[in-house]
XYZ file of C-alpha atoms in Angstrom:
506
model
C 0.000 0.000 0.000
C 2.974 2.313 -0.306
C 2.076 2.884 -3.965
C 0.888 6.306 -5.055
C -2.871 5.912 -5.315
C -5.112 8.746 -6.435
C -8.570 8.809 -4.891
C -11.423 8.802 -7.371
C -14.641 7.131 -8.398
C -14.389 3.459 -9.378
C -17.141 2.347 -11.804
C -18.278 -1.108 -12.925
C -16.122 -1.182 -16.058
C -13.047 -0.373 -13.947
C -13.702 -3.436 -11.798
C -14.219 -5.698 -14.795
C -11.037 -4.476 -16.493
C -9.087 -4.790 -13.255
C -10.247 -8.375 -12.752
C -9.123 -9.219 -16.289
C -5.749 -7.572 -15.647
C -5.418 -9.632 -12.464
C -5.925 -12.824 -14.485
C -3.281 -11.676 -16.959
C -0.887 -10.922 -14.110
C -1.452 -14.345 -12.572
C -0.770 -15.966 -15.944
C 2.379 -13.855 -16.209
C 3.498 -14.965 -12.732
C 2.974 -18.582 -13.751
C 5.115 -18.077 -16.854
C 7.885 -16.426 -14.839
C 7.878 -19.412 -12.485
C 7.838 -21.947 -15.315
C 10.658 -20.140 -17.141
C 12.749 -19.893 -13.928
C 13.239 -16.170 -14.397
C 13.578 -15.308 -10.710
C 16.621 -13.950 -8.927
C 19.207 -16.359 -7.582
C 19.651 -16.714 -3.789
C 21.022 -13.590 -2.131
C 20.117 -14.266 1.511
C 18.483 -10.838 1.739
C 16.314 -9.777 4.653
C 14.442 -6.544 5.354
C 12.688 -4.954 8.299
C 9.836 -2.476 8.777
C 8.475 -1.222 12.096
C 5.220 0.675 12.618
C 5.405 3.228 15.413
C 3.142 5.367 17.581
C 3.403 9.012 18.517
C 2.577 9.922 22.109
C 3.131 12.951 24.304
C 4.782 13.226 27.723
C 1.354 12.449 29.208
C 1.302 9.071 27.432
C -1.623 10.086 25.206
C -1.550 9.788 21.393
C -0.443 12.769 19.295
C -2.102 13.248 15.876
C 0.855 14.890 14.205
C 2.787 12.523 11.973
C 2.995 15.132 9.197
C 4.774 17.604 11.489
C 7.110 14.934 12.864
C 7.952 13.577 9.408
C 8.732 17.092 8.211
C 11.295 17.411 10.986
C 12.741 13.926 10.514
C 13.168 14.600 6.766
C 14.269 11.042 5.939
C 12.918 8.621 3.354
C 13.383 5.848 5.907
C 10.340 7.202 7.780
C 6.868 7.296 6.199
C 3.247 7.838 7.080
C 1.007 5.019 8.181
C -2.783 4.783 8.385
C -3.478 7.287 11.174
C -1.960 10.592 12.198
C -0.425 9.038 15.344
C 1.437 6.422 13.245
C 4.803 6.356 11.504
C 6.716 3.567 9.805
C 10.473 3.118 9.648
C 12.048 1.001 6.912
C 15.500 -0.539 7.244
C 17.355 -1.140 3.981
C 17.782 -4.807 2.964
C 20.711 -6.623 4.569
C 22.479 -9.833 3.672
C 21.915 -12.419 6.376
C 25.246 -13.364 7.893
C 28.187 -12.009 9.878
C 27.331 -9.160 12.261
C 23.967 -8.416 10.630
C 22.061 -8.573 13.934
C 24.271 -6.006 15.643
C 24.167 -3.863 12.498
C 20.380 -3.925 12.586
C 20.357 -3.016 16.263
C 22.692 -0.086 15.722
C 20.715 1.229 12.750
C 17.461 0.979 14.669
C 18.865 2.680 17.763
C 20.316 5.507 15.697
C 17.184 6.005 13.589
C 14.670 5.780 16.410
C 16.729 8.003 18.704
C 16.927 10.663 15.976
C 13.205 10.391 15.240
C 12.396 10.631 18.942
C 14.468 13.816 19.319
C 12.711 15.353 16.333
C 9.304 14.358 17.687
C 10.225 15.955 21.012
C 10.454 19.286 19.189
C 6.655 19.229 18.801
C 5.927 17.747 22.247
C 5.627 14.160 20.990
C 7.716 11.004 21.198
C 8.230 7.651 19.491
C 6.612 4.591 21.083
C 7.280 1.021 19.874
C 4.310 -0.981 21.141
C 1.687 -3.268 19.607
C -1.301 -1.137 20.680
C -0.934 2.158 22.529
C -2.826 1.548 25.816
C -4.169 5.113 26.013
C -5.997 5.088 22.672
C -9.719 5.785 22.879
C -12.552 5.276 20.414
C -12.544 9.033 19.875
C -8.962 8.840 18.608
C -9.787 6.251 15.929
C -12.111 8.178 13.627
C -11.880 9.150 9.922
C -10.740 12.680 10.779
C -7.528 11.205 12.224
C -6.568 9.156 9.154
C -3.339 10.317 7.547
C -3.673 12.830 4.754
C -2.953 10.519 1.811
C -5.288 9.556 -1.018
C -4.538 5.848 -0.702
C -5.873 5.744 2.865
C -8.997 7.687 1.941
C -9.721 5.413 -1.011
C -8.984 2.223 0.932
C -11.355 3.347 3.698
C -14.086 4.211 1.193
C -13.828 0.893 -0.625
C -13.767 -1.289 2.503
C -16.713 0.607 4.009
C -18.620 0.282 0.728
C -17.850 -3.446 0.482
C -19.125 -4.040 4.020
C -22.162 -1.810 3.681
C -22.616 -1.256 7.424
C -20.735 -0.368 10.586
C -17.786 -2.499 11.682
C -18.399 -4.485 14.856
C -15.518 -4.919 17.288
C -16.206 -7.732 19.741
C -13.185 -9.131 21.582
C -13.745 -11.287 24.653
C -10.570 -11.593 26.708
C -9.727 -10.821 30.328
C -12.479 -8.258 29.840
C -14.846 -7.836 26.914
C -14.875 -4.993 24.415
C -17.921 -4.466 22.212
C -18.292 -1.369 20.057
C -18.828 -0.233 16.479
C -16.914 1.955 14.049
C -17.991 3.780 10.907
C -14.532 3.463 9.335
C -11.382 1.332 9.231
C -9.609 3.773 11.584
C -9.424 1.249 14.501
C -7.001 -0.815 12.383
C -4.460 1.988 12.903
C -4.163 0.894 16.545
C -2.259 -2.210 15.336
C 1.459 -1.500 14.965
C 3.734 -4.328 13.944
C 7.181 -5.483 12.918
C 7.357 -6.845 9.374
C 10.221 -9.202 8.513
C 11.045 -9.852 4.846
C 13.054 -12.755 3.488
C 13.883 -13.005 -0.222
C 13.678 -16.621 -1.370
C 13.844 -18.545 -4.616
C 10.628 -20.134 -5.940
C 11.964 -23.585 -5.074
C 12.437 -22.618 -1.413
C 9.369 -20.401 -1.078
C 6.822 -23.036 -0.046
C 9.099 -24.496 2.630
C 9.866 -21.080 4.098
C 6.200 -20.001 4.068
C 5.026 -23.269 5.624
C 7.711 -23.021 8.310
C 6.740 -19.412 9.041
C 3.092 -20.425 9.398
C 4.036 -23.313 11.686
C 5.906 -21.032 14.118
C 3.555 -18.012 13.952
C 1.940 -19.041 17.248
C 5.357 -19.398 18.874
C 6.312 -15.906 17.665
C 3.177 -14.453 19.243
C 3.682 -16.314 22.525
C 7.212 -14.934 22.801
C 6.530 -11.417 21.549
C 2.968 -10.529 22.636
C 2.799 -6.814 23.437
C -0.804 -5.639 22.911
C -3.029 -6.430 25.916
C -5.099 -3.212 26.013
C -7.573 -1.496 23.718
C -9.967 1.349 24.517
C -9.304 0.961 28.239
C -10.075 -2.764 28.339
C -7.693 -5.644 29.011
C -8.305 -8.153 26.232
C -5.942 -10.774 24.762
C -2.193 -10.777 25.384
C -1.872 -9.988 21.677
C -5.064 -8.185 20.668
C -3.850 -7.032 17.248
C -5.044 -10.071 15.240
C -8.711 -9.983 16.309
C -8.736 -6.184 16.097
C -7.145 -6.213 12.638
C -9.566 -8.825 11.337
C -12.680 -7.133 12.672
C -11.722 -3.529 11.885
C -11.384 -4.141 8.124
C -13.835 -7.032 7.769
C -15.657 -6.524 4.477
C -18.084 -9.356 5.321
C -21.488 -8.585 6.829
C -22.557 -11.233 9.366
C -24.427 -13.289 6.759
C -21.329 -13.774 4.592
C -19.216 -14.585 7.648
C -21.806 -17.225 8.621
C -21.515 -18.739 5.134
C -17.782 -19.243 5.644
C -16.585 -16.430 3.384
C -12.947 -15.779 4.273
C -11.927 -12.556 6.049
C -9.323 -10.357 4.357
C -7.151 -10.657 7.471
C -6.378 -14.318 7.199
C -4.177 -17.034 8.630
C -4.910 -19.257 5.644
C -6.281 -22.786 5.452
C -3.621 -25.104 3.988
C 0.055 -25.799 3.549
C 1.290 -24.852 0.076
C 3.454 -26.391 -2.636
C 4.278 -23.234 -4.609
C 4.137 -19.437 -4.215
C 1.606 -19.502 -7.068
C -0.893 -21.130 -4.667
C -1.109 -18.018 -2.492
C -1.449 -15.483 -5.307
C -4.084 -17.684 -6.968
C -6.053 -17.964 -3.720
C -5.965 -14.196 -3.307
C -7.642 -13.776 -6.697
C -10.090 -16.649 -6.214
C -11.303 -15.711 -2.738
C -11.049 -11.914 -2.435
C -12.814 -9.307 -4.602
C -10.684 -6.333 -5.639
C -10.867 -3.256 -3.421
C -8.747 -0.796 -5.400
C -9.526 -1.284 -9.089
C -6.659 0.818 -10.435
C -5.192 -0.421 -13.720
C -1.663 0.046 -15.009
C -0.946 0.611 -18.727
C 1.385 -2.391 -18.855
C 0.329 -5.534 -20.718
C 2.204 -8.140 -18.669
C 1.955 -10.911 -21.293
C 3.246 -8.671 -24.078
C 6.146 -7.645 -21.838
C 6.961 -11.321 -21.287
C 6.639 -12.088 -25.001
C 9.188 -9.342 -25.646
C 11.665 -10.836 -23.173
C 10.997 -8.229 -20.484
C 9.989 -8.468 -16.832
C 6.471 -7.236 -15.995
C 5.746 -5.250 -12.842
C 2.441 -7.149 -12.352
C 1.152 -3.908 -10.831
C -2.471 -5.033 -10.402
C -1.449 -8.295 -8.750
C 0.893 -6.432 -6.379
C -1.836 -3.910 -5.474
C -4.452 -6.590 -4.890
C -1.994 -8.666 -2.861
C -1.500 -5.639 -0.597
C -5.212 -5.653 0.307
C -5.228 -9.276 1.513
C -3.720 -9.245 4.980
C -2.161 -12.651 5.496
C 0.042 -12.989 8.581
C 2.685 -14.432 6.259
C 2.224 -12.664 2.952
C 3.776 -13.534 -0.433
C 5.439 -10.557 -2.124
C 6.461 -10.166 -5.781
C 8.942 -7.448 -6.681
C 11.369 -6.369 -9.372
C 14.837 -5.014 -8.552
C 17.336 -3.975 -11.221
C 15.164 -5.591 -13.858
C 15.109 -9.009 -12.144
C 11.976 -10.433 -10.473
C 12.139 -11.823 -6.957
C 9.855 -13.303 -4.293
C 9.730 -12.556 -0.595
C 7.934 -13.964 2.422
C 6.694 -11.035 4.527
C 6.194 -12.077 8.148
C 3.612 -9.725 9.722
C 3.015 -11.619 12.964
C 4.942 -9.627 15.559
C 3.843 -6.484 17.380
C 6.229 -3.556 17.550
C 8.606 -3.281 20.518
C 9.217 -3.313 23.349
C 12.899 -2.358 22.757
C 15.425 -2.499 19.944
C 17.099 -5.467 21.635
C 13.768 -7.297 21.839
C 12.966 -6.581 18.183
C 16.351 -7.877 17.036
C 16.031 -10.927 19.308
C 12.632 -11.707 17.748
C 14.219 -11.208 14.330
C 17.100 -13.570 15.122
C 14.748 -16.259 16.402
C 12.500 -16.004 13.339
C 15.202 -16.162 10.685
C 17.020 -18.928 12.514
C 14.095 -21.214 13.254
C 12.461 -20.742 9.851
C 15.661 -21.719 8.056
C 16.095 -24.817 10.213
C 12.471 -25.931 9.868
C 12.332 -25.226 6.129
C 15.355 -27.492 5.546
C 14.292 -30.305 7.888
C 14.207 -33.677 6.121
C 10.896 -34.461 7.874
C 9.203 -31.036 7.871
C 7.010 -30.002 10.754
C 4.066 -29.359 8.414
C 4.066 -33.029 7.451
C 3.428 -33.868 11.120
C 1.257 -30.920 12.234
C -2.078 -30.160 10.606
C -2.736 -26.666 9.322
C -5.762 -26.481 11.642
C -3.462 -27.167 14.605
C -1.079 -24.396 13.486
C -4.028 -21.983 13.212
C -5.248 -23.005 16.681
C -1.742 -22.353 18.054
C -1.872 -18.841 16.623
C -5.224 -18.169 18.280
C -4.175 -19.635 21.646
C -0.915 -17.664 21.652
C -2.789 -14.423 20.944
C -5.074 -15.107 23.887
C -2.528 -16.338 26.422
C 0.863 -14.998 25.314
C 3.887 -16.334 27.163
C 1.612 -18.682 29.172
C 0.170 -20.371 26.077
C 0.149 -24.110 25.521
C 0.705 -25.104 21.904
C 0.289 -28.233 19.789
C 3.551 -29.579 18.407
C 4.784 -32.895 16.993
C 6.503 -35.260 19.381
C 10.128 -36.017 18.514
C 10.528 -38.818 16.002
C 8.855 -39.660 12.722
C 5.673 -41.181 14.123
C 5.290 -39.538 17.501
C 1.966 -37.776 16.979
C 1.108 -34.332 18.331
C 1.109 -33.268 21.976
C 0.314 -30.066 23.879
C 3.342 -28.337 25.395
C 3.965 -25.016 27.120
C 5.265 -22.522 24.579
C 8.203 -21.688 26.847
C 9.190 -25.365 27.165
C 8.872 -25.869 23.418
C 11.185 -22.936 22.752
C 13.743 -23.852 25.408
C 13.877 -27.570 24.628
C 13.461 -27.697 20.856
C 13.213 -24.416 18.976
C 16.111 -22.415 20.412
C 18.640 -25.091 19.363
C 17.032 -25.121 15.915
C 17.184 -21.312 15.732
C 20.874 -21.420 16.653
C 21.533 -24.002 13.933
C 19.592 -21.875 11.437
C 21.607 -18.755 12.254
C 24.778 -20.804 11.887
C 23.583 -21.870 8.450
C 23.078 -18.206 7.537
C 26.623 -17.519 8.718
C 25.661 -15.212 11.587
C 28.498 -14.492 14.017
C 28.254 -16.844 17.043
C 28.564 -13.982 19.540
C 25.551 -12.200 18.010
C 23.639 -15.469 17.753
C 24.162 -16.177 21.448
C 23.428 -12.611 22.559
C 20.057 -12.281 20.851
C 18.855 -15.861 21.286
C 19.862 -15.423 24.937
C 17.202 -12.698 25.185
C 14.580 -15.185 23.956
C 15.853 -17.765 26.443
C 15.540 -15.338 29.372
C 12.008 -14.366 28.348
C 11.062 -18.031 28.499
C 12.822 -18.701 31.797
C 11.204 -15.664 33.460
C 7.890 -16.082 31.578
C 7.958 -12.372 30.838
C 7.280 -10.329 27.709
C 5.779 -6.959 26.822
C 2.198 -8.034 27.404
C 2.891 -9.600 30.804
C 4.810 -6.486 31.911
C 2.044 -4.121 30.786
C -0.698 -6.125 32.492
C 1.238 -6.593 35.749
C 2.219 -2.921 35.933
C -1.340 -1.772 35.176
C -2.811 -3.982 37.911
C -0.223 -2.829 40.420
C -1.158 0.780 39.608
C -4.837 -0.046 40.155
C -4.007 -1.717 43.459
C -2.155 1.463 44.451
C -5.332 3.495 44.124
C -5.233 4.859 40.560
C -8.334 4.836 38.394
C -8.208 2.919 35.100
C -7.359 5.817 32.816
C -4.660 7.125 35.128
C -3.209 3.605 35.497
C -3.103 3.101 31.731
C -1.451 6.486 31.189
C 1.086 5.852 33.946
C 1.837 2.378 32.561
C 2.359 3.894 29.106
C 4.696 6.599 30.427
C 6.741 4.033 32.344
C 6.833 1.781 29.279
C 8.213 4.683 27.239
C 10.926 5.372 29.811
C 12.071 1.754 29.855
C 11.753 1.384 26.067
C 14.120 4.288 25.484
C 16.484 3.098 28.252
C 16.884 -0.017 26.102
C 17.172 -2.998 28.458
C 15.217 -6.018 27.164
C 11.713 -6.370 28.528
C 12.415 -9.480 30.615
C 14.679 -7.281 32.773
C 12.093 -4.520 33.338
C 10.965 -4.051 36.932
C 7.213 -4.466 37.240
C 5.279 -1.478 38.569
C 5.684 2.252 38.653
C 8.689 3.920 40.312
C 8.005 5.275 43.742
C 7.897 9.059 44.010
C 11.093 10.565 45.365
C 10.902 11.441 49.024
C 11.204 15.155 49.834
C 14.576 16.261 51.156
C 14.902 17.273 54.776
């Protein structure tokens, strides 16, 4: 959705032409795969982080345009709402000191952005959902001033034809409605890209789907929305419901939501792009002048612009991405599972674990997806969102014919997945010292059963027990979170609770 989109009226002929262009693009993708035109392995990874803007009071600040003007860097861009930014880290080759390089780039960039935001009484917050957001903050008037957001909102609202219902039953229950997609802006995430060859794509995507629940259990950081304590990771249900184009009748018929875990393991990247066309009507029927099949006939590489645009409006937690760089097509798996934050160290630790474990699982002679049903992987994702670091997950027993058992997520990581992640990072050629440092953060989270969500909830409840009302406790928790986030120690080392006021001298 970073493409330049001009808002305008979309008529019936536009939709019909766009659908035909999508079919042509899919045919073109199939030809590119058959002709083995894709880039050779480069071990490239990329990273994007969505951010919040909040003031010294912990409340959201609707001023991304002013902050971006001061940052004046192409690495930082708008996101859906005025309290959102996104930072993009240039692609890196996996190997060597890449993890420390990422950490240094993130610290430098976020520190600079935070200083610039301070100039207009705001600050950068890396968190899955800002706890102090209210329904009044998430309204159309607070969407960022960009045509693509306006048009996307109009088309999703038109497709649904009625208000969006938010109904999340967690520690507490939240039920409310929205007239726009603005509540989706509450969800801020880390997006991890991995460029892969077509031959390796299915294995990497299947592995990423298999461990999505584990990622959430380790990294949950979104327990609050609109003053209610919900799931440990409330982004997935919020994301699905806030842009759900299905009225209740279509949902009851089993029509798939546009925010989607999926329903099967795949054999080819083509499977995912084909499903996106087969299951999801176009939202943004904007046609490019390119004829992708003529470009292929002439020996060129098509941009497949319509396919790329449509793909960006289907919100899989592991999304296939087609791109062209220097005239050569490539494929990426975009992992969208993790919430932002809590600290740079935590983000890089999550990154290390993901790239390591996915490589190891994708290359396993007896792959996990041959021993774990897709339905079990989807249930793991749901359970991890609800219970976070305390989740129990389904996972194959060791051995070829061991069946599936339920195991605490922390035990699964400590006993099985951390050694696999270490082996995967070794295979990428990551420096052992960096491997041990960042996987050590994951190990400590598991041993202490502590992550961003558990810290937020524990600190909030301690503030309530100390006599604060809910809003004051949420604001105080957010302010303390910001202090510790910028101090930089990993979240498992954060002291729970608010600091005691200094005693008066004398």
